[in-house]
């Protein structure tokens, strides 16, 4: 089922536009990065081509002009400035609108005009081209047999300007050795006219790699030639008016019957598809066993046994298939965070503040539908942070901060939930103002004692907004209560933290229907355990001597630091003897470290986290369990608990003297 | 005399797009669905130009081009292949196999016509 | 749920109760048939260090991780190894408003049968070697006495907020 190609194009165009936008934002910081410039150009070029192929003529036309203008930058004829990046960013917005199908032509033309200005301003002076060229070329012997027609090439050159063609016959072999299908003639051509070198190269484009070609400018004629650089803008401007009619005529054809939302497809990693294929492969095998059974290949008790075994296999496969399919719906939050780069960029410009956006944990994965529904609340929260949280450069300097404001987005999986935090380093929440506003609105009694937590939760009350100036940005106070409702609809919660003068942090906690863990699989005694890879700093060997030496001490020195370690074998009371070559897995949470002594490190392992039964909920050492490839169970170690346990042990030993 | 062009591609929609573009410019077009069919049709009738994709079942484009160039009747017939922008290695291979030129996908019908005119000289 | 009061046995209008009977050690136990999800052969189980010994290990049951409960612990019976007849009876019980699946280890599963209320007695106040609140009733049958345990009481210890905390130091 291939579906609607136009819809497919819309999705691809959306992704392409996202990619180019990211590149442009990066380019804003590194204006001379050639790779990025090339990447943007390629993106525009592909958009143009695909757009044309699928009937999006207005898009193709508009993008063509952008591409041409940007090509000047690529060729070094126009410098890339921050201003130009801005214009192209607005061009991206217009392109998005064109993909949707409705974009006013005036906006498009206005953008093109600004684009023009940006690339012809201060254009680097180009050396006056010669009034013509002299070129000499020889084709490789097999060129004609392979379909190249030298006469057609000469005709093309004649089409560029006045030519005087001389054949070079010095390389023609004697008749006896002459192969009629080989080309032994060379040509010298004097080409007169205001011709760009590129146009000559274009003629020979297919044979350029294999031929001999020398090109020299002819001596300039008496009158000063027109700068070829100037002909380009003229060509583009001339092309712009026709673009007037194109967008007007095209929209009826492009008006979509439905707008394809970008959320309708999912990128899937090849690895996961491979897993799916493996499961399907196993399913096929079991099916054939079932078929054998059905055809009476096993009788009596053997048949019953076979049936039971097959039933169990199918059950296992069904469960794994279900898990794998749910995993396919998981998407890294990077896709969400990338959207906000543009947002912060625009907000910074609008508010006149300098704001830097940093992120971590972009690879944390969340179900696709959750991502979509988090987008709007997060946009609102980030707007708040930009608008009310972070101050202007002057305000920041006056309190001793750097003029650049910071907003930090982070995401991590912890327990059965994902935590997404938005932190700003502005002035923090104004408790006094919140109180005052709450009292004014009659939400609390004057003088009523409130904890910070209770106070901050008032912000979510509909109609509550302490912004002294309701800026265009954050709008009215309707935002926060909608944010809260959206998060609650995801069965999540919002935590607010604030430190006066230092900033505030808003943490969204969403429970996961399905969590995946990248873990390190280890063996302690006869049991297998998973240590979240994100917490693993390093793995070391615990030599037998070290082990004996550290009896009763439980510290090891790791690069001049004392790291407490826990012997999991003892802690879990496995009752087994230690392996001769034990390993220490050093895990860390924040600044605290602990080493876990295990019998064997089996390898890394990615799988679905299963929650523990409520009967085991309070066994804090384990945050969940996972099912291994052989159907066995491995418990997932809770890093925070173990680090704490390590610290308690440290304290105890120290107290014991 | 109207020039006659053979288009070889396993994508029916692409063949259609090419046919419409070239018909519109006054050329005659014959279609083939894979390299083998292309080879057979090319050997059965004389074409003024062949335009082919590279990735096809039964016989891929490169093999077809090589086979075509083995027969003397095809000597001098321009063969254009379709390629994606970044695939330089493929371009070299195709040229070594005997192709004349290329057209980068995705392309606008206009580009196809221009390349055809360039290569055919008419 | 106050301690020391046994859960009332759900005899039906005719004074009958459908139960599954099974052996554990020397005794025969019974539990309401409606609670039984499935009866499985022994599965490889994974120990949970730090868990209450009653539910000291877990198994992979159709992709879910469920605890294996050994009622021998609840009744202070000596430990014994599994035999060819050993089975795991997966049940679903209500605990603090949640439905929890647990696998009960058994030495041998008998049949689903009907117990009669008029053959049952409350456990004696003294003289029984088990915790009185863990037993709902003792029921006479031809083959001997069947113990009807109070599963809610036995698993009650896990219902509180900080109940069932880790025994790991």
PDB file of C-alpha atoms in Angstrom, chain A residues 147-362:
ATOM      1  CA  UNK A 147      27.211   8.376 -27.151  1.00  0.00           C
ATOM      2  CA  UNK A 148      28.920  11.742 -26.875  1.00  0.00           C
ATOM      3  CA  UNK A 149      28.489  13.766 -30.049  1.00  0.00           C
ATOM      4  CA  UNK A 150      31.313  16.297 -30.438  1.00  0.00           C
ATOM      5  CA  UNK A 151      29.393  18.110 -33.133  1.00  0.00           C
ATOM      6  CA  UNK A 152      26.536  18.647 -30.722  1.00  0.00           C
ATOM      7  CA  UNK A 153      28.999  20.059 -28.197  1.00  0.00           C
ATOM      8  CA  UNK A 154      30.309  22.487 -30.791  1.00  0.00           C
ATOM      9  CA  UNK A 155      26.751  23.497 -31.604  1.00  0.00           C
ATOM     10  CA  UNK A 156      26.124  24.202 -27.947  1.00  0.00           C
ATOM     11  CA  UNK A 157      29.176  26.415 -27.816  1.00  0.00           C
ATOM     12  CA  UNK A 158      27.911  28.223 -30.911  1.00  0.00           C
ATOM     13  CA  UNK A 159      24.731  28.816 -29.024  1.00  0.00           C
ATOM     14  CA  UNK A 160      26.628  30.726 -26.334  1.00  0.00           C
ATOM     15  CA  UNK A 161      28.287  33.249 -28.600  1.00  0.00           C
ATOM     16  CA  UNK A 162      30.158  33.760 -31.833  1.00  0.00           C
ATOM     17  CA  UNK A 163      32.591  30.940 -32.437  1.00  0.00           C
ATOM     18  CA  UNK A 164      35.588  30.336 -34.567  1.00  0.00           C
ATOM     19  CA  UNK A 165      36.295  26.652 -34.566  1.00  0.00           C
ATOM     20  CA  UNK A 166      39.526  25.003 -35.622  1.00  0.00           C
ATOM     21  CA  UNK A 167      39.978  21.297 -35.711  1.00  0.00           C
ATOM     22  CA  UNK A 168      43.176  19.886 -34.304  1.00  0.00           C
ATOM     23  CA  UNK A 169      44.195  16.961 -36.374  1.00  0.00           C
ATOM     24  CA  UNK A 170      47.620  16.283 -35.044  1.00  0.00           C
ATOM     25  CA  UNK A 171      46.564  13.264 -33.065  1.00  0.00           C
ATOM     26  CA  UNK A 172      44.832  11.397 -35.865  1.00  0.00           C
ATOM     27  CA  UNK A 173      46.609   8.062 -36.418  1.00  0.00           C
ATOM     28  CA  UNK A 174      47.472   6.744 -39.874  1.00  0.00           C
ATOM     29  CA  UNK A 175      44.575   5.221 -41.799  1.00  0.00           C
ATOM     30  CA  UNK A 176      45.677   1.678 -41.160  1.00  0.00           C
ATOM     31  CA  UNK A 177      45.437   2.214 -37.421  1.00  0.00           C
ATOM     32  CA  UNK A 178      42.341   4.377 -37.490  1.00  0.00           C
ATOM     33  CA  UNK A 179      39.364   3.017 -35.609  1.00  0.00           C
ATOM     34  CA  UNK A 180      36.319   4.766 -37.072  1.00  0.00           C
ATOM     35  CA  UNK A 181      34.376   4.775 -33.800  1.00  0.00           C
ATOM     36  CA  UNK A 182      37.142   6.474 -31.880  1.00  0.00           C
ATOM     37  CA  UNK A 183      37.539  10.187 -31.559  1.00  0.00           C
ATOM     38  CA  UNK A 184      40.990  11.485 -32.411  1.00  0.00           C
ATOM     39  CA  UNK A 185      40.144  15.019 -33.359  1.00  0.00           C
ATOM     40  CA  UNK A 186      40.577  17.883 -30.949  1.00  0.00           C
ATOM     41  CA  UNK A 187      39.141  21.346 -31.317  1.00  0.00           C
ATOM     42  CA  UNK A 188      40.135  24.868 -30.590  1.00  0.00           C
ATOM     43  CA  UNK A 189      37.356  27.365 -30.231  1.00  0.00           C
ATOM     44  CA  UNK A 190      37.426  31.132 -29.953  1.00  0.00           C
ATOM     45  CA  UNK A 191      34.222  32.098 -28.250  1.00  0.00           C
ATOM     46  CA  UNK A 192      33.281  35.772 -28.225  1.00  0.00           C
ATOM     47  CA  UNK A 193      30.647  37.258 -25.953  1.00  0.00           C
ATOM     48  CA  UNK A 194      29.869  38.014 -22.315  1.00  0.00           C
ATOM     49  CA  UNK A 195      29.815  34.396 -21.311  1.00  0.00           C
ATOM     50  CA  UNK A 196      30.201  32.974 -17.833  1.00  0.00           C
ATOM     51  CA  UNK A 197      32.854  30.312 -17.394  1.00  0.00           C
ATOM     52  CA  UNK A 198      30.181  28.135 -15.798  1.00  0.00           C
ATOM     53  CA  UNK A 199      28.201  28.055 -18.998  1.00  0.00           C
ATOM     54  CA  UNK A 200      31.171  26.625 -20.826  1.00  0.00           C
ATOM     55  CA  UNK A 201      31.658  23.995 -18.158  1.00  0.00           C
ATOM     56  CA  UNK A 202      28.006  23.101 -18.463  1.00  0.00           C
ATOM     57  CA  UNK A 203      28.453  22.189 -22.102  1.00  0.00           C
ATOM     58  CA  UNK A 204      31.082  19.646 -21.197  1.00  0.00           C
ATOM     59  CA  UNK A 205      29.439  18.496 -18.012  1.00  0.00           C
ATOM     60  CA  UNK A 206      29.178  14.840 -18.987  1.00  0.00           C
ATOM     61  CA  UNK A 207      32.699  14.467 -20.208  1.00  0.00           C
ATOM     62  CA  UNK A 208      34.438  16.851 -17.863  1.00  0.00           C
ATOM     63  CA  UNK A 209      36.179  14.145 -15.879  1.00  0.00           C
ATOM     64  CA  UNK A 210      37.712  12.324 -18.793  1.00  0.00           C
ATOM     65  CA  UNK A 211      38.553  15.018 -21.295  1.00  0.00           C
ATOM     66  CA  UNK A 212      41.328  17.534 -21.759  1.00  0.00           C
ATOM     67  CA  UNK A 213      40.039  21.052 -21.564  1.00  0.00           C
ATOM     68  CA  UNK A 214      41.917  24.317 -21.372  1.00  0.00           C
ATOM     69  CA  UNK A 215      40.083  27.604 -21.107  1.00  0.00           C
ATOM     70  CA  UNK A 216      41.628  31.068 -21.143  1.00  0.00           C
ATOM     71  CA  UNK A 217      39.961  34.380 -21.168  1.00  0.00           C
ATOM     72  CA  UNK A 218      40.381  36.369 -24.366  1.00  0.00           C
ATOM     73  CA  UNK A 219      41.873  39.840 -24.089  1.00  0.00           C
ATOM     74  CA  UNK A 220      39.124  42.266 -23.103  1.00  0.00           C
ATOM     75  CA  UNK A 221      37.546  44.239 -25.917  1.00  0.00           C
ATOM     76  CA  UNK A 222      37.616  48.057 -25.896  1.00  0.00           C
ATOM     77  CA  UNK A 223      34.379  48.761 -24.017  1.00  0.00           C
ATOM     78  CA  UNK A 224      34.042  47.736 -20.380  1.00  0.00           C
ATOM     79  CA  UNK A 225      31.886  44.641 -20.199  1.00  0.00           C
ATOM     80  CA  UNK A 226      28.801  44.462 -18.056  1.00  0.00           C
ATOM     81  CA  UNK A 227      29.545  42.742 -14.720  1.00  0.00           C
ATOM     82  CA  UNK A 228      28.151  39.256 -14.975  1.00  0.00           C
ATOM     83  CA  UNK A 229      27.424  39.492 -11.274  1.00  0.00           C
ATOM     84  CA  UNK A 230      24.879  42.150 -12.026  1.00  0.00           C
ATOM     85  CA  UNK A 231      23.085  40.018 -14.540  1.00  0.00           C
ATOM     86  CA  UNK A 232      22.176  37.520 -11.866  1.00  0.00           C
ATOM     87  CA  UNK A 233      20.110  39.817  -9.686  1.00  0.00           C
ATOM     88  CA  UNK A 234      18.405  41.158 -12.750  1.00  0.00           C
ATOM     89  CA  UNK A 235      17.519  37.675 -13.777  1.00  0.00           C
ATOM     90  CA  UNK A 236      16.152  36.859 -10.352  1.00  0.00           C
ATOM     91  CA  UNK A 237      14.205  40.086 -10.026  1.00  0.00           C
ATOM     92  CA  UNK A 238      12.812  39.619 -13.473  1.00  0.00           C
ATOM     93  CA  UNK A 239      11.743  36.200 -12.477  1.00  0.00           C
ATOM     94  CA  UNK A 240      10.023  37.482  -9.365  1.00  0.00           C
ATOM     95  CA  UNK A 241       7.066  39.194 -11.076  1.00  0.00           C
ATOM     96  CA  UNK A 242       6.101  35.965 -12.857  1.00  0.00           C
ATOM     97  CA  UNK A 243       6.113  34.430  -9.413  1.00  0.00           C
ATOM     98  CA  UNK A 244       3.245  36.791  -8.683  1.00  0.00           C
ATOM     99  CA  UNK A 245       1.019  34.904 -10.991  1.00  0.00           C
ATOM    100  CA  UNK A 246       2.306  31.510 -10.067  1.00  0.00           C
ATOM    101  CA  UNK A 247       1.231  31.494  -6.417  1.00  0.00           C
ATOM    102  CA  UNK A 248      -2.116  32.962  -7.319  1.00  0.00           C
ATOM    103  CA  UNK A 249      -2.809  30.392  -9.970  1.00  0.00           C
ATOM    104  CA  UNK A 250      -1.407  27.440  -8.124  1.00  0.00           C
ATOM    105  CA  UNK A 251      -3.240  27.439  -4.777  1.00  0.00           C
ATOM    106  CA  UNK A 252      -6.503  26.086  -6.182  1.00  0.00           C
ATOM    107  CA  UNK A 253      -4.601  23.065  -7.392  1.00  0.00           C
ATOM    108  CA  UNK A 254      -2.679  22.768  -4.172  1.00  0.00           C
ATOM    109  CA  UNK A 255      -5.524  23.303  -1.752  1.00  0.00           C
ATOM    110  CA  UNK A 256      -5.452  20.114   0.228  1.00  0.00           C
ATOM    111  CA  UNK A 257      -8.575  18.185   1.038  1.00  0.00           C
ATOM    112  CA  UNK A 258      -6.882  17.450   4.323  1.00  0.00           C
ATOM    113  CA  UNK A 259      -3.700  18.775   5.809  1.00  0.00           C
ATOM    114  CA  UNK A 260      -1.357  15.943   6.508  1.00  0.00           C
ATOM    115  CA  UNK A 261      -0.077  16.393  10.005  1.00  0.00           C
ATOM    116  CA  UNK A 262       3.606  15.799  10.509  1.00  0.00           C
ATOM    117  CA  UNK A 263       2.775  13.423  13.322  1.00  0.00           C
ATOM    118  CA  UNK A 264       1.548  10.673  11.053  1.00  0.00           C
ATOM    119  CA  UNK A 265       4.708   8.796  10.392  1.00  0.00           C
ATOM    120  CA  UNK A 266       7.457   7.479  12.556  1.00  0.00           C
ATOM    121  CA  UNK A 267      11.119   6.946  11.912  1.00  0.00           C
ATOM    122  CA  UNK A 268      12.130   3.475  12.934  1.00  0.00           C
ATOM    123  CA  UNK A 269      15.670   2.333  13.524  1.00  0.00           C
ATOM    124  CA  UNK A 270      16.844  -0.492  11.325  1.00  0.00           C
ATOM    125  CA  UNK A 271      17.866  -2.424  14.399  1.00  0.00           C
ATOM    126  CA  UNK A 272      14.336  -2.523  15.689  1.00  0.00           C
ATOM    127  CA  UNK A 273      13.040  -3.634  12.375  1.00  0.00           C
ATOM    128  CA  UNK A 274      15.601  -6.410  12.469  1.00  0.00           C
ATOM    129  CA  UNK A 275      14.286  -7.515  15.821  1.00  0.00           C
ATOM    130  CA  UNK A 276      10.810  -7.522  14.413  1.00  0.00           C
ATOM    131  CA  UNK A 277      12.026  -9.620  11.518  1.00  0.00           C
ATOM    132  CA  UNK A 278      13.606 -12.097  13.927  1.00  0.00           C
ATOM    133  CA  UNK A 279      10.337 -12.475  15.780  1.00  0.00           C
ATOM    134  CA  UNK A 280       8.469 -12.968  12.558  1.00  0.00           C
ATOM    135  CA  UNK A 281      11.031 -15.549  11.542  1.00  0.00           C
ATOM    136  CA  UNK A 282      10.461 -17.437  14.749  1.00  0.00           C
ATOM    137  CA  UNK A 283       6.745 -17.196  14.215  1.00  0.00           C
ATOM    138  CA  UNK A 284       7.131 -18.847  10.867  1.00  0.00           C
ATOM    139  CA  UNK A 285       9.040 -21.708  12.420  1.00  0.00           C
ATOM    140  CA  UNK A 286       6.443 -22.257  15.097  1.00  0.00           C
ATOM    141  CA  UNK A 287       3.701 -22.122  12.528  1.00  0.00           C
ATOM    142  CA  UNK A 288       5.313 -24.928  10.596  1.00  0.00           C
ATOM    143  CA  UNK A 289       5.585 -26.997  13.739  1.00  0.00           C
ATOM    144  CA  UNK A 290       1.924 -26.386  14.380  1.00  0.00           C
ATOM    145  CA  UNK A 291       1.128 -27.378  10.880  1.00  0.00           C
ATOM    146  CA  UNK A 292       3.051 -30.637  11.295  1.00  0.00           C
ATOM    147  CA  UNK A 293       1.137 -31.348  14.430  1.00  0.00           C
ATOM    148  CA  UNK A 294      -2.142 -30.627  12.729  1.00  0.00           C
ATOM    149  CA  UNK A 295      -1.272 -33.123  10.040  1.00  0.00           C
ATOM    150  CA  UNK A 296      -0.880 -35.828  12.605  1.00  0.00           C
ATOM    151  CA  UNK A 297       2.869 -36.129  12.637  1.00  0.00           C
ATOM    152  CA  UNK A 298       2.859 -36.651  16.345  1.00  0.00           C
ATOM    153  CA  UNK A 299       0.456 -38.985  17.988  1.00  0.00           C
ATOM    154  CA  UNK A 300      -0.840 -39.401  21.463  1.00  0.00           C
ATOM    155  CA  UNK A 301       1.198 -38.092  24.354  1.00  0.00           C
ATOM    156  CA  UNK A 302       3.968 -36.829  22.119  1.00  0.00           C
ATOM    157  CA  UNK A 303       1.361 -34.830  20.271  1.00  0.00           C
ATOM    158  CA  UNK A 304       0.042 -33.294  23.444  1.00  0.00           C
ATOM    159  CA  UNK A 305       3.496 -32.371  24.547  1.00  0.00           C
ATOM    160  CA  UNK A 306       4.252 -30.856  21.182  1.00  0.00           C
ATOM    161  CA  UNK A 307       1.024 -28.878  21.285  1.00  0.00           C
ATOM    162  CA  UNK A 308       1.781 -27.524  24.690  1.00  0.00           C
ATOM    163  CA  UNK A 309       5.286 -26.562  23.705  1.00  0.00           C
ATOM    164  CA  UNK A 310       4.021 -24.820  20.588  1.00  0.00           C
ATOM    165  CA  UNK A 311       1.392 -22.978  22.566  1.00  0.00           C
ATOM    166  CA  UNK A 312       4.037 -21.678  24.931  1.00  0.00           C
ATOM    167  CA  UNK A 313       6.272 -20.606  22.077  1.00  0.00           C
ATOM    168  CA  UNK A 314       3.449 -18.694  20.465  1.00  0.00           C
ATOM    169  CA  UNK A 315       2.592 -17.075  23.711  1.00  0.00           C
ATOM    170  CA  UNK A 316       6.143 -15.895  24.183  1.00  0.00           C
ATOM    171  CA  UNK A 317       6.353 -14.635  20.630  1.00  0.00           C
ATOM    172  CA  UNK A 318       3.061 -12.800  20.869  1.00  0.00           C
ATOM    173  CA  UNK A 319       4.199 -11.023  23.976  1.00  0.00           C
ATOM    174  CA  UNK A 320       7.538 -10.105  22.452  1.00  0.00           C
ATOM    175  CA  UNK A 321       5.939  -8.918  19.234  1.00  0.00           C
ATOM    176  CA  UNK A 322       3.646  -6.719  21.231  1.00  0.00           C
ATOM    177  CA  UNK A 323       6.541  -5.257  23.142  1.00  0.00           C
ATOM    178  CA  UNK A 324       8.589  -4.713  20.007  1.00  0.00           C
ATOM    179  CA  UNK A 325       5.692  -2.969  18.309  1.00  0.00           C
ATOM    180  CA  UNK A 326       5.207  -0.672  21.254  1.00  0.00           C
ATOM    181  CA  UNK A 327       8.889   0.097  21.201  1.00  0.00           C
ATOM    182  CA  UNK A 328       8.537   1.186  17.588  1.00  0.00           C
ATOM    183  CA  UNK A 329       6.301   3.971  18.733  1.00  0.00           C
ATOM    184  CA  UNK A 330       8.953   5.406  20.961  1.00  0.00           C
ATOM    185  CA  UNK A 331      10.573   8.552  19.700  1.00  0.00           C
ATOM    186  CA  UNK A 332      13.529  10.429  21.130  1.00  0.00           C
ATOM    187  CA  UNK A 333      12.600  13.783  22.645  1.00  0.00           C
ATOM    188  CA  UNK A 334      15.261  15.333  20.421  1.00  0.00           C
ATOM    189  CA  UNK A 335      12.545  15.845  17.837  1.00  0.00           C
ATOM    190  CA  UNK A 336      10.667  17.933  20.382  1.00  0.00           C
ATOM    191  CA  UNK A 337      13.698  19.833  21.640  1.00  0.00           C
ATOM    192  CA  UNK A 338      14.791  20.763  18.132  1.00  0.00           C
ATOM    193  CA  UNK A 339      11.543  22.574  17.523  1.00  0.00           C
ATOM    194  CA  UNK A 340      12.293  24.831  20.427  1.00  0.00           C
ATOM    195  CA  UNK A 341      15.592  26.036  19.060  1.00  0.00           C
ATOM    196  CA  UNK A 342      13.741  28.081  16.508  1.00  0.00           C
ATOM    197  CA  UNK A 343      11.271  29.241  19.128  1.00  0.00           C
ATOM    198  CA  UNK A 344      13.942  30.500  21.503  1.00  0.00           C
ATOM    199  CA  UNK A 345      15.783  32.086  18.602  1.00  0.00           C
ATOM    200  CA  UNK A 346      12.680  34.031  17.604  1.00  0.00           C
ATOM    201  CA  UNK A 347      11.710  34.892  21.169  1.00  0.00           C
ATOM    202  CA  UNK A 348      15.169  36.208  21.862  1.00  0.00           C
ATOM    203  CA  UNK A 349      14.926  38.497  18.880  1.00  0.00           C
ATOM    204  CA  UNK A 350      11.452  39.675  19.728  1.00  0.00           C
ATOM    205  CA  UNK A 351      12.284  40.472  23.335  1.00  0.00           C
ATOM    206  CA  UNK A 352      15.667  41.897  22.506  1.00  0.00           C
ATOM    207  CA  UNK A 353      17.303  39.536  24.965  1.00  0.00           C
ATOM    208  CA  UNK A 354      20.205  37.187  24.351  1.00  0.00           C
ATOM    209  CA  UNK A 355      19.107  33.737  25.298  1.00  0.00           C
ATOM    210  CA  UNK A 356      20.988  30.510  24.841  1.00  0.00           C
ATOM    211  CA  UNK A 357      19.195  27.192  24.768  1.00  0.00           C
ATOM    212  CA  UNK A 358      20.986  24.071  25.924  1.00  0.00           C
ATOM    213  CA  UNK A 359      19.670  20.570  26.190  1.00  0.00           C
ATOM    214  CA  UNK A 360      20.578  17.190  27.541  1.00  0.00           C
ATOM    215  CA  UNK A 361      18.969  13.821  27.466  1.00  0.00           C
ATOM    216  CA  UNK A 362      17.715  14.255  23.899  1.00  0.00           C
TER     217      UNK A 362
END
